[in-house]
Amino acid sequence: MNLDTLQKSNVGLVLSGGGVKGIAHIGLLSALMERDIFPEHISGVSACAIVGGLYADGVTIDDMLTFFKETPLLKYNFVTLNKPGLFDTDKYLPFFESFFSGSTFEDLDKSLTVVATNLLTGKPTYFNKGKLYLPLLASAALPPVFSPVTIEDQIYADGGLMNNFPVEPLQNNCDIIIGSYTTSMKTVTASNLKSSLQITQRANLLMLHANTVDKLCVPEFLFVPKGLETIGVLDKKGIGKAFNIGYDSANRELDKWIV
């Protein structure tokens, strides 16, 4: 595709879940912005909804990385005994208040949709207006690690449970859709499935991939960075590596696609 055409198009960007692996999305955004490509419509899920939110708020690439480096994931005094989940998701609200310039979807510079799973109805819910922070937290509330989030008497958890690649809000609203998929999937051996934790993590990955695979053909451009499988979903030490993988992969693919 011609670069000038892409720069002038109404571009949508869908970001899959992936935890720390999703920092690769920031690498993609960096590569796009260096080419003066600025998606106007973002749809994201799980921790990567936060990536989309930061971008939609006009936060710089460096400050996006700073947000994830400075926000604690498994802080001992965030442990809760009064809520389902190991860590109290509400304790993360102050970090949003300090990094975001506004508190509503309407305050953002770009259009943003985030998906969370309604645990009561068993259906995905798409948030794109009103208060911003709770939907972002809800979308990233991975059970059983983080407690569910209550919004208007409904209980929400990680959106990836129902839709790990929320491309639907972008369809019919964009000239071009760019997809970024960081829920890396590979074949494993029996030695990788010896503990309850390993079995749980594998089952979650299979579930996320299953509700995604049929939609990966929708975007005109799809980025699937290689090498993310060595990074743990909650491994903050992998932030820099995930960014570099995403950035390098995006540059290689964009050089192929854009003439």
PDB file of C-alpha atoms in Angstrom:
ATOM      1  CA  MET A   1       0.000   0.000   0.000  1.00  0.00           C
ATOM      2  CA  ASN A   2       1.109   3.538  -0.691  1.00  0.00           C
ATOM      3  CA  LEU A   3       2.287   5.358   2.455  1.00  0.00           C
ATOM      4  CA  ASP A   4       0.484   8.558   1.543  1.00  0.00           C
ATOM      5  CA  THR A   5      -2.789   6.649   1.152  1.00  0.00           C
ATOM      6  CA  LEU A   6      -2.354   5.001   4.535  1.00  0.00           C
ATOM      7  CA  GLN A   7      -1.524   8.289   6.230  1.00  0.00           C
ATOM      8  CA  LYS A   8      -4.715   9.871   4.868  1.00  0.00           C
ATOM      9  CA  SER A   9      -6.982   6.902   5.605  1.00  0.00           C
ATOM     10  CA  ASN A  10      -9.349   6.480   8.534  1.00  0.00           C
ATOM     11  CA  VAL A  11      -7.327   3.791  10.317  1.00  0.00           C
ATOM     12  CA  GLY A  12      -8.583   1.521  13.075  1.00  0.00           C
ATOM     13  CA  LEU A  13      -6.333  -0.505  15.367  1.00  0.00           C
ATOM     14  CA  VAL A  14      -7.392  -3.630  17.275  1.00  0.00           C
ATOM     15  CA  LEU A  15      -5.184  -4.806  20.155  1.00  0.00           C
ATOM     16  CA  SER A  16      -5.436  -8.332  21.524  1.00  0.00           C
ATOM     17  CA  GLY A  17      -4.796  -9.260  25.127  1.00  0.00           C
ATOM     18  CA  GLY A  18      -1.509 -10.693  26.287  1.00  0.00           C
ATOM     19  CA  GLY A  19      -0.500  -9.130  29.588  1.00  0.00           C
ATOM     20  CA  VAL A  20       3.125  -8.007  29.525  1.00  0.00           C
ATOM     21  CA  LYS A  21       3.424  -9.526  26.056  1.00  0.00           C
ATOM     22  CA  GLY A  22       1.029  -6.800  24.953  1.00  0.00           C
ATOM     23  CA  ILE A  23       3.778  -4.220  25.432  1.00  0.00           C
ATOM     24  CA  ALA A  24       4.692  -5.303  21.899  1.00  0.00           C
ATOM     25  CA  HIS A  25       1.654  -3.233  20.856  1.00  0.00           C
ATOM     26  CA  ILE A  26       3.533  -0.144  22.029  1.00  0.00           C
ATOM     27  CA  GLY A  27       6.390  -1.138  19.738  1.00  0.00           C
ATOM     28  CA  LEU A  28       3.934  -1.302  16.839  1.00  0.00           C
ATOM     29  CA  LEU A  29       2.489   2.098  17.740  1.00  0.00           C
ATOM     30  CA  SER A  30       5.999   3.552  17.806  1.00  0.00           C
ATOM     31  CA  ALA A  31       6.739   2.181  14.332  1.00  0.00           C
ATOM     32  CA  LEU A  32       3.431   3.500  12.977  1.00  0.00           C
ATOM     33  CA  MET A  33       3.895   6.951  14.473  1.00  0.00           C
ATOM     34  CA  GLU A  34       7.404   7.212  13.027  1.00  0.00           C
ATOM     35  CA  ARG A  35       5.707   6.866   9.625  1.00  0.00           C
ATOM     36  CA  ASP A  36       3.084   9.484  10.511  1.00  0.00           C
ATOM     37  CA  ILE A  37       0.363   6.831  10.725  1.00  0.00           C
ATOM     38  CA  PHE A  38      -1.988   7.643  13.595  1.00  0.00           C
ATOM     39  CA  PRO A  39      -4.958   5.297  14.053  1.00  0.00           C
ATOM     40  CA  GLU A  40      -8.091   7.248  14.965  1.00  0.00           C
ATOM     41  CA  HIS A  41     -10.153   4.343  16.316  1.00  0.00           C
ATOM     42  CA  ILE A  42      -8.772   1.898  18.893  1.00  0.00           C
ATOM     43  CA  SER A  43     -10.366  -1.295  20.187  1.00  0.00           C
ATOM     44  CA  GLY A  44      -8.507  -3.149  22.917  1.00  0.00           C
ATOM     45  CA  VAL A  45      -8.892  -5.808  25.556  1.00  0.00           C
ATOM     46  CA  SER A  46      -7.303  -6.857  28.829  1.00  0.00           C
ATOM     47  CA  ALA A  47      -4.052  -5.094  29.735  1.00  0.00           C
ATOM     48  CA  CYS A  48      -3.824  -4.007  26.117  1.00  0.00           C
ATOM     49  CA  ALA A  49      -6.986  -1.947  26.521  1.00  0.00           C
ATOM     50  CA  ILE A  50      -4.784   0.172  28.777  1.00  0.00           C
ATOM     51  CA  VAL A  51      -2.217   0.489  25.970  1.00  0.00           C
ATOM     52  CA  GLY A  52      -5.020   1.683  23.707  1.00  0.00           C
ATOM     53  CA  GLY A  53      -6.259   4.076  26.369  1.00  0.00           C
ATOM     54  CA  LEU A  54      -2.849   5.644  26.873  1.00  0.00           C
ATOM     55  CA  TYR A  55      -2.406   6.087  23.120  1.00  0.00           C
ATOM     56  CA  ALA A  56      -5.912   7.542  22.743  1.00  0.00           C
ATOM     57  CA  ASP A  57      -5.073  10.001  25.531  1.00  0.00           C
ATOM     58  CA  GLY A  58      -2.025  11.275  23.645  1.00  0.00           C
ATOM     59  CA  VAL A  59       0.550   9.756  25.997  1.00  0.00           C
ATOM     60  CA  THR A  60       4.031   9.473  24.465  1.00  0.00           C
ATOM     61  CA  ILE A  61       5.682   6.119  23.781  1.00  0.00           C
ATOM     62  CA  ASP A  62       8.213   6.695  26.563  1.00  0.00           C
ATOM     63  CA  ASP A  63       5.479   7.560  29.052  1.00  0.00           C
ATOM     64  CA  MET A  64       3.444   4.492  28.051  1.00  0.00           C
ATOM     65  CA  LEU A  65       6.435   2.342  28.937  1.00  0.00           C
ATOM     66  CA  THR A  66       6.926   4.280  32.159  1.00  0.00           C
ATOM     67  CA  PHE A  67       3.308   3.616  33.143  1.00  0.00           C
ATOM     68  CA  PHE A  68       3.749  -0.136  32.888  1.00  0.00           C
ATOM     69  CA  LYS A  69       7.173  -0.107  34.519  1.00  0.00           C
ATOM     70  CA  GLU A  70       6.040   1.974  37.490  1.00  0.00           C
ATOM     71  CA  THR A  71       2.610   0.440  38.057  1.00  0.00           C
ATOM     72  CA  PRO A  72       3.017  -2.536  40.423  1.00  0.00           C
ATOM     73  CA  LEU A  73       1.361  -5.758  39.325  1.00  0.00           C
ATOM     74  CA  LEU A  74       1.610  -8.082  42.297  1.00  0.00           C
ATOM     75  CA  LYS A  75       2.182  -5.704  45.203  1.00  0.00           C
ATOM     76  CA  TYR A  76       1.943  -7.460  48.570  1.00  0.00           C
ATOM     77  CA  ASN A  77      -0.211  -4.779  50.211  1.00  0.00           C
ATOM     78  CA  PHE A  78      -2.701  -5.037  47.355  1.00  0.00           C
ATOM     79  CA  VAL A  79      -3.554  -8.575  48.454  1.00  0.00           C
ATOM     80  CA  THR A  80      -7.229  -8.840  49.409  1.00  0.00           C
ATOM     81  CA  LEU A  81      -9.051 -11.213  51.722  1.00  0.00           C
ATOM     82  CA  ASN A  82     -12.453  -9.581  51.269  1.00  0.00           C
ATOM     83  CA  LYS A  83     -12.865  -9.938  47.504  1.00  0.00           C
ATOM     84  CA  PRO A  84     -12.631 -12.827  45.040  1.00  0.00           C
ATOM     85  CA  GLY A  85      -9.174 -12.667  43.542  1.00  0.00           C
ATOM     86  CA  LEU A  86      -5.706 -12.432  45.016  1.00  0.00           C
ATOM     87  CA  PHE A  87      -5.172  -8.712  44.436  1.00  0.00           C
ATOM     88  CA  ASP A  88      -7.634  -5.835  44.868  1.00  0.00           C
ATOM     89  CA  THR A  89      -8.081  -4.287  41.411  1.00  0.00           C
ATOM     90  CA  ASP A  90      -9.468  -1.051  42.878  1.00  0.00           C
ATOM     91  CA  LYS A  91      -6.057  -0.330  44.437  1.00  0.00           C
ATOM     92  CA  TYR A  92      -4.734   0.428  40.949  1.00  0.00           C
ATOM     93  CA  LEU A  93      -7.040   3.426  40.390  1.00  0.00           C
ATOM     94  CA  PRO A  94      -4.517   6.058  41.601  1.00  0.00           C
ATOM     95  CA  PHE A  95      -2.071   5.058  38.871  1.00  0.00           C
ATOM     96  CA  PHE A  96      -4.671   5.853  36.215  1.00  0.00           C
ATOM     97  CA  GLU A  97      -5.466   9.170  37.841  1.00  0.00           C
ATOM     98  CA  SER A  98      -1.809  10.209  37.758  1.00  0.00           C
ATOM     99  CA  PHE A  99      -1.094   9.209  34.139  1.00  0.00           C
ATOM    100  CA  PHE A 100      -4.291  10.065  32.243  1.00  0.00           C
ATOM    101  CA  SER A 101      -5.150  13.684  31.455  1.00  0.00           C
ATOM    102  CA  GLY A 102      -8.928  13.053  31.624  1.00  0.00           C
ATOM    103  CA  SER A 103     -11.279  10.639  33.312  1.00  0.00           C
ATOM    104  CA  THR A 104     -13.863   9.897  30.601  1.00  0.00           C
ATOM    105  CA  PHE A 105     -13.866   8.371  27.127  1.00  0.00           C
ATOM    106  CA  GLU A 106     -15.002  11.750  25.815  1.00  0.00           C
ATOM    107  CA  ASP A 107     -11.795  13.355  27.147  1.00  0.00           C
ATOM    108  CA  LEU A 108      -9.606  11.213  24.885  1.00  0.00           C
ATOM    109  CA  ASP A 109      -8.013  12.469  21.665  1.00  0.00           C
ATOM    110  CA  LYS A 110      -8.943   9.282  19.773  1.00  0.00           C
ATOM    111  CA  SER A 111     -11.971   7.014  19.721  1.00  0.00           C
ATOM    112  CA  LEU A 112     -11.540   4.099  22.136  1.00  0.00           C
ATOM    113  CA  THR A 113     -13.567   0.956  22.783  1.00  0.00           C
ATOM    114  CA  VAL A 114     -12.632  -1.556  25.476  1.00  0.00           C
ATOM    115  CA  VAL A 115     -14.288  -4.895  26.171  1.00  0.00           C
ATOM    116  CA  ALA A 116     -14.874  -6.527  29.549  1.00  0.00           C
ATOM    117  CA  THR A 117     -16.657  -9.755  30.439  1.00  0.00           C
ATOM    118  CA  ASN A 118     -19.898  -9.412  32.384  1.00  0.00           C
ATOM    119  CA  LEU A 119     -19.650 -12.296  34.829  1.00  0.00           C
ATOM    120  CA  LEU A 120     -23.364 -12.125  35.644  1.00  0.00           C
ATOM    121  CA  THR A 121     -24.695 -12.363  32.084  1.00  0.00           C
ATOM    122  CA  GLY A 122     -21.776 -14.280  30.582  1.00  0.00           C
ATOM    123  CA  LYS A 123     -21.520 -11.797  27.726  1.00  0.00           C
ATOM    124  CA  PRO A 124     -18.914  -9.276  26.569  1.00  0.00           C
ATOM    125  CA  THR A 125     -19.651  -5.602  27.204  1.00  0.00           C
ATOM    126  CA  TYR A 126     -18.181  -2.840  25.041  1.00  0.00           C
ATOM    127  CA  PHE A 127     -17.394   0.466  26.750  1.00  0.00           C
ATOM    128  CA  ASN A 128     -16.829   3.622  24.693  1.00  0.00           C
ATOM    129  CA  LYS A 129     -18.427   6.461  26.641  1.00  0.00           C
ATOM    130  CA  GLY A 130     -18.696   7.751  30.179  1.00  0.00           C
ATOM    131  CA  LYS A 131     -16.184   7.069  32.936  1.00  0.00           C
ATOM    132  CA  LEU A 132     -12.911   5.600  31.713  1.00  0.00           C
ATOM    133  CA  TYR A 133     -10.891   4.086  34.543  1.00  0.00           C
ATOM    134  CA  LEU A 134     -13.203   1.356  35.807  1.00  0.00           C
ATOM    135  CA  PRO A 135     -13.813  -0.146  32.329  1.00  0.00           C
ATOM    136  CA  LEU A 136     -10.045  -0.197  31.741  1.00  0.00           C
ATOM    137  CA  LEU A 137      -9.484  -1.936  35.067  1.00  0.00           C
ATOM    138  CA  ALA A 138     -12.343  -4.350  34.425  1.00  0.00           C
ATOM    139  CA  SER A 139     -11.002  -5.282  31.008  1.00  0.00           C
ATOM    140  CA  ALA A 140      -7.633  -6.164  32.575  1.00  0.00           C
ATOM    141  CA  ALA A 141      -8.945  -7.953  35.680  1.00  0.00           C
ATOM    142  CA  LEU A 142      -7.570 -11.405  34.927  1.00  0.00           C
ATOM    143  CA  PRO A 143      -9.150 -14.028  37.208  1.00  0.00           C
ATOM    144  CA  PRO A 144      -8.210 -15.383  39.660  1.00  0.00           C
ATOM    145  CA  VAL A 145      -5.263 -13.000  40.029  1.00  0.00           C
ATOM    146  CA  PHE A 146      -7.203  -9.723  40.128  1.00  0.00           C
ATOM    147  CA  SER A 147     -10.582  -9.120  41.725  1.00  0.00           C
ATOM    148  CA  PRO A 148     -13.568  -8.388  39.464  1.00  0.00           C
ATOM    149  CA  VAL A 149     -14.710  -4.784  39.045  1.00  0.00           C
ATOM    150  CA  THR A 150     -18.239  -3.586  39.805  1.00  0.00           C
ATOM    151  CA  ILE A 151     -19.742  -1.035  37.415  1.00  0.00           C
ATOM    152  CA  GLU A 152     -23.366   0.012  37.908  1.00  0.00           C
ATOM    153  CA  ASP A 153     -24.236  -3.158  39.859  1.00  0.00           C
ATOM    154  CA  GLN A 154     -22.715  -5.433  37.223  1.00  0.00           C
ATOM    155  CA  ILE A 155     -19.558  -7.473  37.862  1.00  0.00           C
ATOM    156  CA  TYR A 156     -16.836  -7.505  35.222  1.00  0.00           C
ATOM    157  CA  ALA A 157     -13.571  -9.334  34.610  1.00  0.00           C
ATOM    158  CA  ASP A 158     -10.989  -9.664  31.838  1.00  0.00           C
ATOM    159  CA  GLY A 159     -12.559  -9.042  28.432  1.00  0.00           C
ATOM    160  CA  GLY A 160     -10.339 -11.661  26.838  1.00  0.00           C
ATOM    161  CA  LEU A 161     -12.457 -14.385  28.398  1.00  0.00           C
ATOM    162  CA  MET A 162     -15.135 -13.682  25.788  1.00  0.00           C
ATOM    163  CA  ASN A 163     -13.374 -11.658  23.089  1.00  0.00           C
ATOM    164  CA  ASN A 164      -9.598 -11.539  22.947  1.00  0.00           C
ATOM    165  CA  PHE A 165      -9.513  -9.737  19.585  1.00  0.00           C
ATOM    166  CA  PRO A 166     -12.318  -7.124  19.620  1.00  0.00           C
ATOM    167  CA  VAL A 167     -12.300  -6.140  15.969  1.00  0.00           C
ATOM    168  CA  GLU A 168     -16.103  -5.845  15.783  1.00  0.00           C
ATOM    169  CA  PRO A 169     -16.330  -2.179  16.915  1.00  0.00           C
ATOM    170  CA  LEU A 170     -14.002  -1.182  14.058  1.00  0.00           C
ATOM    171  CA  GLN A 171     -15.801  -2.951  11.246  1.00  0.00           C
ATOM    172  CA  ASN A 172     -17.766  -0.599   8.986  1.00  0.00           C
ATOM    173  CA  ASN A 173     -16.231   2.368  10.824  1.00  0.00           C
ATOM    174  CA  CYS A 174     -12.739   2.449   9.318  1.00  0.00           C
ATOM    175  CA  ASP A 175     -11.166   2.506   5.864  1.00  0.00           C
ATOM    176  CA  ILE A 176      -8.346   0.235   7.003  1.00  0.00           C
ATOM    177  CA  ILE A 177      -8.042  -1.992  10.066  1.00  0.00           C
ATOM    178  CA  ILE A 178      -4.666  -2.886  11.528  1.00  0.00           C
ATOM    179  CA  GLY A 179      -4.567  -5.828  13.929  1.00  0.00           C
ATOM    180  CA  SER A 180      -1.961  -6.687  16.528  1.00  0.00           C
ATOM    181  CA  TYR A 181      -2.061 -10.136  18.106  1.00  0.00           C
ATOM    182  CA  THR A 182       0.220 -10.895  21.045  1.00  0.00           C
ATOM    183  CA  THR A 183      -1.414 -13.932  22.627  1.00  0.00           C
ATOM    184  CA  SER A 184       1.378 -16.140  21.384  1.00  0.00           C
ATOM    185  CA  MET A 185       0.402 -19.747  20.744  1.00  0.00           C
ATOM    186  CA  LYS A 186       2.709 -22.732  20.270  1.00  0.00           C
ATOM    187  CA  THR A 187       2.774 -26.497  20.704  1.00  0.00           C
ATOM    188  CA  VAL A 188       4.124 -27.658  24.078  1.00  0.00           C
ATOM    189  CA  THR A 189       5.339 -30.961  25.496  1.00  0.00           C
ATOM    190  CA  ALA A 190       4.142 -32.944  28.502  1.00  0.00           C
ATOM    191  CA  SER A 191       7.045 -31.533  30.517  1.00  0.00           C
ATOM    192  CA  ASN A 192       5.389 -28.098  30.282  1.00  0.00           C
ATOM    193  CA  LEU A 193       2.210 -29.359  31.952  1.00  0.00           C
ATOM    194  CA  LYS A 194       3.374 -30.842  35.245  1.00  0.00           C
ATOM    195  CA  SER A 195       1.765 -28.456  37.721  1.00  0.00           C
ATOM    196  CA  SER A 196      -1.714 -27.098  38.347  1.00  0.00           C
ATOM    197  CA  LEU A 197      -0.461 -23.609  37.523  1.00  0.00           C
ATOM    198  CA  GLN A 198       0.955 -24.753  34.191  1.00  0.00           C
ATOM    199  CA  ILE A 199      -2.286 -26.527  33.319  1.00  0.00           C
ATOM    200  CA  THR A 200      -4.325 -23.430  34.237  1.00  0.00           C
ATOM    201  CA  GLN A 201      -2.118 -21.118  32.197  1.00  0.00           C
ATOM    202  CA  ARG A 202      -2.267 -23.443  29.205  1.00  0.00           C
ATOM    203  CA  ALA A 203      -6.049 -23.766  29.432  1.00  0.00           C
ATOM    204  CA  ASN A 204      -6.430 -19.978  29.599  1.00  0.00           C
ATOM    205  CA  LEU A 205      -4.210 -19.542  26.553  1.00  0.00           C
ATOM    206  CA  LEU A 206      -6.186 -22.107  24.565  1.00  0.00           C
ATOM    207  CA  MET A 207      -9.427 -20.354  25.511  1.00  0.00           C
ATOM    208  CA  LEU A 208      -8.116 -16.951  24.442  1.00  0.00           C
ATOM    209  CA  HIS A 209      -6.816 -18.284  21.155  1.00  0.00           C
ATOM    210  CA  ALA A 210     -10.036 -20.157  20.414  1.00  0.00           C
ATOM    211  CA  ASN A 211     -12.213 -17.038  20.577  1.00  0.00           C
ATOM    212  CA  THR A 212      -9.778 -15.178  18.321  1.00  0.00           C
ATOM    213  CA  VAL A 213      -8.460 -17.389  15.558  1.00  0.00           C
ATOM    214  CA  ASP A 214     -11.457 -17.040  13.211  1.00  0.00           C
ATOM    215  CA  LYS A 215     -11.222 -13.223  13.290  1.00  0.00           C
ATOM    216  CA  LEU A 216      -7.546 -12.791  12.505  1.00  0.00           C
ATOM    217  CA  CYS A 217      -8.406 -12.579   8.802  1.00  0.00           C
ATOM    218  CA  VAL A 218     -10.504  -9.412   9.257  1.00  0.00           C
ATOM    219  CA  PRO A 219      -7.758  -6.736   9.450  1.00  0.00           C
ATOM    220  CA  GLU A 220      -6.107  -5.612   6.229  1.00  0.00           C
ATOM    221  CA  PHE A 221      -2.781  -5.721   8.079  1.00  0.00           C
ATOM    222  CA  LEU A 222      -2.091  -8.181  10.902  1.00  0.00           C
ATOM    223  CA  PHE A 223       0.965  -8.112  13.143  1.00  0.00           C
ATOM    224  CA  VAL A 224       1.869 -11.294  15.035  1.00  0.00           C
ATOM    225  CA  PRO A 225       5.282 -10.701  16.646  1.00  0.00           C
ATOM    226  CA  LYS A 226       7.457 -13.784  17.081  1.00  0.00           C
ATOM    227  CA  GLY A 227       9.392 -14.505  20.273  1.00  0.00           C
ATOM    228  CA  LEU A 228       6.848 -13.348  22.847  1.00  0.00           C
ATOM    229  CA  GLU A 229       6.291 -16.897  24.146  1.00  0.00           C
ATOM    230  CA  THR A 230       9.355 -16.541  26.401  1.00  0.00           C
ATOM    231  CA  ILE A 231       7.725 -13.652  28.298  1.00  0.00           C
ATOM    232  CA  GLY A 232       5.348 -14.354  31.164  1.00  0.00           C
ATOM    233  CA  VAL A 233       1.925 -12.713  31.167  1.00  0.00           C
ATOM    234  CA  LEU A 234       2.726 -10.914  34.448  1.00  0.00           C
ATOM    235  CA  ASP A 235       6.531 -10.735  34.101  1.00  0.00           C
ATOM    236  CA  LYS A 236       7.432  -7.041  34.368  1.00  0.00           C
ATOM    237  CA  LYS A 237      11.052  -7.875  33.600  1.00  0.00           C
ATOM    238  CA  GLY A 238       9.882  -8.637  30.071  1.00  0.00           C
ATOM    239  CA  ILE A 239       8.547  -5.132  29.333  1.00  0.00           C
ATOM    240  CA  GLY A 240      11.639  -3.925  27.478  1.00  0.00           C
ATOM    241  CA  LYS A 241      11.985  -7.184  25.567  1.00  0.00           C
ATOM    242  CA  ALA A 242       8.327  -7.186  24.515  1.00  0.00           C
ATOM    243  CA  PHE A 243       8.594  -3.601  23.278  1.00  0.00           C
ATOM    244  CA  ASN A 244      11.705  -4.355  21.233  1.00  0.00           C
ATOM    245  CA  ILE A 245      10.131  -7.481  19.716  1.00  0.00           C
ATOM    246  CA  GLY A 246       7.033  -5.508  18.746  1.00  0.00           C
ATOM    247  CA  TYR A 247       8.991  -2.573  17.362  1.00  0.00           C
ATOM    248  CA  ASP A 248      11.428  -4.656  15.326  1.00  0.00           C
ATOM    249  CA  SER A 249       8.674  -6.928  14.000  1.00  0.00           C
ATOM    250  CA  ALA A 250       6.475  -3.969  13.031  1.00  0.00           C
ATOM    251  CA  ASN A 251       9.296  -2.249  11.172  1.00  0.00           C
ATOM    252  CA  ARG A 252      10.071  -5.378   9.171  1.00  0.00           C
ATOM    253  CA  GLU A 253       6.423  -5.926   8.235  1.00  0.00           C
ATOM    254  CA  LEU A 254       5.715  -2.286   7.454  1.00  0.00           C
ATOM    255  CA  ASP A 255       8.729  -2.166   5.148  1.00  0.00           C
ATOM    256  CA  LYS A 256       7.170  -5.059   3.236  1.00  0.00           C
ATOM    257  CA  TRP A 257       3.624  -3.685   3.106  1.00  0.00           C
ATOM    258  CA  ILE A 258       4.223   0.011   2.467  1.00  0.00           C
ATOM    259  CA  VAL A 259       5.675   1.200  -0.836  1.00  0.00           C
TER     260      VAL A 259
END
